[in-house]
Coordinates of N, CA and C in Angstrom, one line a residue:
Q1 N 8.3 46.7 98.3 CA 7.8 48.0 98.3 C 8.4 48.9 97.2
R2 N 9.6 48.6 96.8 CA 10.1 49.4 95.6 C 9.4 49.1 94.4
R3 N 9.0 47.8 94.2 CA 8.2 47.4 93.0 C 6.9 48.1 93.0
I4 N 6.2 48.2 94.1 CA 4.9 48.8 94.2 C 5.0 50.3 93.9
T5 N 6.0 50.9 94.4 CA 6.3 52.3 94.1 C 6.5 52.6 92.6
H6 N 7.4 51.7 92.0 CA 7.6 51.8 90.6 C 6.4 51.6 89.7
V7 N 5.5 50.6 90.2 CA 4.3 50.2 89.4 C 3.4 51.4 89.5
W8 N 3.2 52.0 90.7 CA 2.3 53.2 90.8 C 2.8 54.4 89.9
N9 N 4.0 54.6 89.9 CA 4.6 55.7 89.1 C 4.4 55.4 87.6
L10 N 4.5 54.2 87.2 CA 4.3 53.8 85.8 C 2.8 53.9 85.4
L11 N 2.0 53.4 86.3 CA 0.5 53.4 86.0 C 0.0 54.9 85.9
S12 N 0.5 55.8 86.7 CA 0.1 57.1 86.7 C 0.3 57.8 85.4
G13 N 1.2 57.2 84.6 CA 1.5 57.9 83.3 C 0.9 57.1 82.1
L14 N 0.1 56.0 82.4 CA -0.5 55.3 81.2 C -1.8 55.9 80.8
G15 N -2.1 55.6 79.5 CA -3.4 56.0 79.0 C -4.5 55.1 79.5
P16 N -5.8 55.4 79.3 CA -6.9 54.7 79.8 C -7.0 53.3 79.4
E17 N -6.6 52.9 78.2 CA -6.6 51.6 77.7 C -5.6 50.6 78.6
L18 N -4.4 51.1 78.8 CA -3.5 50.3 79.5 C -3.8 50.3 81.0
R19 N -4.4 51.4 81.5 CA -4.8 51.5 82.9 C -5.9 50.4 83.2
A20 N -6.8 50.2 82.2 CA -8.0 49.3 82.4 C -7.4 47.9 82.4
R21 N -6.4 47.6 81.6 CA -5.8 46.3 81.5 C -5.1 46.0 82.8
A22 N -4.4 47.0 83.3 CA -3.6 46.9 84.6 C -4.5 46.7 85.8
A23 N -5.8 47.0 85.7 CA -6.6 46.9 86.8 C -7.1 45.5 87.2
R24 N -6.7 44.6 86.3 CA -7.0 43.2 86.7 C -6.3 42.7 87.9
P25 N -6.9 41.9 88.7 CA -6.2 41.4 89.9 C -4.9 40.7 89.6
M26 N -4.0 41.0 90.6 CA -2.6 40.3 90.4 C -2.7 38.8 90.7
A27 N -1.9 38.1 90.0 CA -1.8 36.7 90.3 C -1.1 36.5 91.7
D28 N -1.5 35.3 92.3 CA -0.7 35.1 93.5 C 0.7 34.9 93.3
S29 N 1.5 35.3 94.3 CA 2.9 35.1 94.2 C 3.3 33.6 94.8
D30 N 3.7 32.8 93.9 CA 4.0 31.4 94.3 C 4.9 31.4 95.5
A31 N 6.0 32.2 95.4 CA 7.0 32.3 96.4 C 6.4 32.7 97.8
L32 N 5.6 33.7 97.8 CA 5.0 34.3 99.0 C 4.0 33.3 99.5
V33 N 3.2 32.6 98.7 CA 2.3 31.6 99.2 C 3.1 30.4 99.8
A34 N 4.2 30.0 99.2 CA 5.1 28.9 99.8 C 5.6 29.2 101.1
M35 N 6.0 30.5 101.3 CA 6.6 31.0 102.5 C 5.5 30.9 103.6
M36 N 4.2 31.3 103.2 CA 3.2 31.2 104.2 C 2.8 29.8 104.5
A37 N 2.9 28.9 103.5 CA 2.5 27.5 103.7 C 3.5 26.9 104.6
A38 N 4.8 27.3 104.7 CA 5.8 26.8 105.6 C 5.3 27.0 107.0
N39 N 4.4 27.9 107.3 CA 3.9 28.2 108.6 C 2.4 28.0 108.7
A40 N 1.9 27.2 107.9 CA 0.4 27.1 107.8 C -0.3 26.8 109.1
D41 N 0.4 26.0 110.0 CA -0.2 25.7 111.3 C -0.3 26.9 112.2
R42 N 0.3 27.9 111.9 CA 0.2 29.1 112.7 C -0.7 30.3 112.2
L43 N -1.3 30.0 111.0 CA -2.1 30.9 110.3 C -3.6 30.8 110.6
S44 N -4.3 31.9 110.7 CA -5.7 31.8 110.9 C -6.5 31.8 109.6
T45 N -5.8 31.8 108.4 CA -6.4 31.7 107.1 C -5.5 30.8 106.2
S46 N -5.9 30.7 105.0 CA -5.1 29.9 104.1 C -3.8 30.6 103.8
P47 N -2.8 29.8 103.3 CA -1.5 30.5 102.9 C -1.7 31.5 101.8
A48 N -2.5 31.1 100.8 CA -2.8 32.0 99.7 C -3.5 33.4 100.2
E49 N -4.4 33.2 101.1 CA -5.1 34.5 101.6 C -4.1 35.2 102.5
A50 N -3.3 34.6 103.2 CA -2.3 35.3 104.0 C -1.3 36.1 103.2
A51 N -0.9 35.4 102.0 CA 0.0 36.1 101.1 C -0.7 37.3 100.4
R52 N -2.0 37.2 100.1 CA -2.8 38.4 99.6 C -2.9 39.4 100.6
L53 N -3.1 39.1 101.8 CA -3.2 40.1 102.9 C -1.9 40.9 103.1
L54 N -0.8 40.2 103.0 CA 0.5 40.8 103.2 C 0.7 41.8 102.0
R55 N 0.4 41.3 100.9 CA 0.6 42.1 99.6 C -0.3 43.4 99.8
G56 N -1.6 43.2 100.2 CA -2.5 44.4 100.3 C -2.0 45.3 101.4
L57 N -1.5 44.8 102.5 CA -1.0 45.7 103.6 C 0.3 46.5 103.1
T58 N 1.1 45.7 102.3 CA 2.3 46.4 101.8 C 1.9 47.4 100.8
L59 N 0.9 47.2 100.0 CA 0.5 48.2 99.0 C 0.0 49.4 99.8
A60 N -0.9 49.2 100.7 CA -1.5 50.3 101.4 C -0.5 51.1 102.2
L61 N 0.4 50.4 102.9 CA 1.3 51.2 103.7 C 2.6 51.7 102.9
T62 N 2.7 51.4 101.7 CA 3.8 52.0 100.9 C 3.4 53.1 100.1
H63 N 2.1 53.1 99.6 CA 1.6 54.2 98.6 C 1.4 55.5 99.4
P64 N 2.1 56.6 99.0 CA 2.0 57.8 99.8 C 0.6 58.4 99.8
M65 N -0.2 58.1 98.8 CA -1.6 58.6 98.8 C -2.5 58.0 99.9
V66 N -2.1 56.7 100.3 CA -2.8 56.0 101.3 C -2.2 56.2 102.7
A67 N -0.9 56.0 102.7 CA -0.2 55.9 104.1 C 0.3 57.3 104.5
G68 N 0.3 58.3 103.6 CA 0.8 59.6 103.9 C 2.4 59.5 103.7
V69 N 3.0 59.0 104.7 CA 4.5 58.6 104.7 C 4.6 57.1 104.6
P70 N 5.3 56.6 103.6 CA 5.4 55.1 103.5 C 6.1 54.6 104.7
H71 N 5.6 53.4 105.1 CA 6.2 52.7 106.3 C 7.3 51.8 105.8
S72 N 8.2 51.5 106.7 CA 9.3 50.6 106.4 C 8.8 49.2 106.3
A73 N 9.6 48.4 105.7 CA 9.3 46.9 105.6 C 9.2 46.3 106.9
T74 N 10.1 46.7 107.8 CA 10.0 46.2 109.2 C 8.7 46.5 109.9
D75 N 8.3 47.7 109.7 CA 6.9 48.1 110.3 C 5.8 47.3 109.7
I76 N 5.9 47.1 108.4 CA 4.8 46.3 107.7 C 4.8 44.9 108.2
V77 N 6.0 44.3 108.4 CA 6.0 42.9 108.8 C 5.5 42.8 110.3
H78 N 5.9 43.9 111.1 CA 5.5 43.9 112.5 C 3.9 44.0 112.5
F79 N 3.3 44.9 111.8 CA 1.9 45.1 111.8 C 1.2 43.8 111.3
F80 N 1.7 43.2 110.2 CA 1.2 41.9 109.7 C 1.2 40.8 110.7
L81 N 2.3 40.6 111.4 CA 2.4 39.6 112.4 C 1.8 39.8 113.7
N82 N 1.8 41.1 114.2 CA 1.4 41.5 115.5 C 0.1 42.4 115.6
G83 N -0.2 42.9 114.5 CA -1.4 43.8 114.6 C -0.8 45.2 115.1
I84 N -1.8 46.0 115.7 CA -1.4 47.2 116.3 C -1.5 47.2 117.8
E85 N -1.8 46.0 118.3 CA -1.9 45.9 119.7 C -0.6 46.0 120.5
T86 N -0.5 46.7 121.6 CA 0.7 46.8 122.3 C 0.7 45.5 123.3
R87 N 2.0 45.1 123.5 CA 2.0 43.9 124.3 C 3.0 44.2 125.5
P88 N 2.7 43.6 126.6 CA 3.7 43.9 127.7 C 5.1 43.2 127.5

């Protein structure tokens, strides 16, 4: 989350040329994909896609323009693993 916040702050100050270059899709995180792969039998999608989904959720729930108030890492992990459904 700190990295995303720093990147957004940095990008907001860049000129149009650098902003266009920064708009390319991020490369997959090998470490995050490996972490997901360790639990592949419990995933409903591929480890690479699960890693991308977690990154996207983290980005969305961290950026104040999207989330309003940034969510904690604990909340993000909870939403990722459990969704928003309440459980008995």
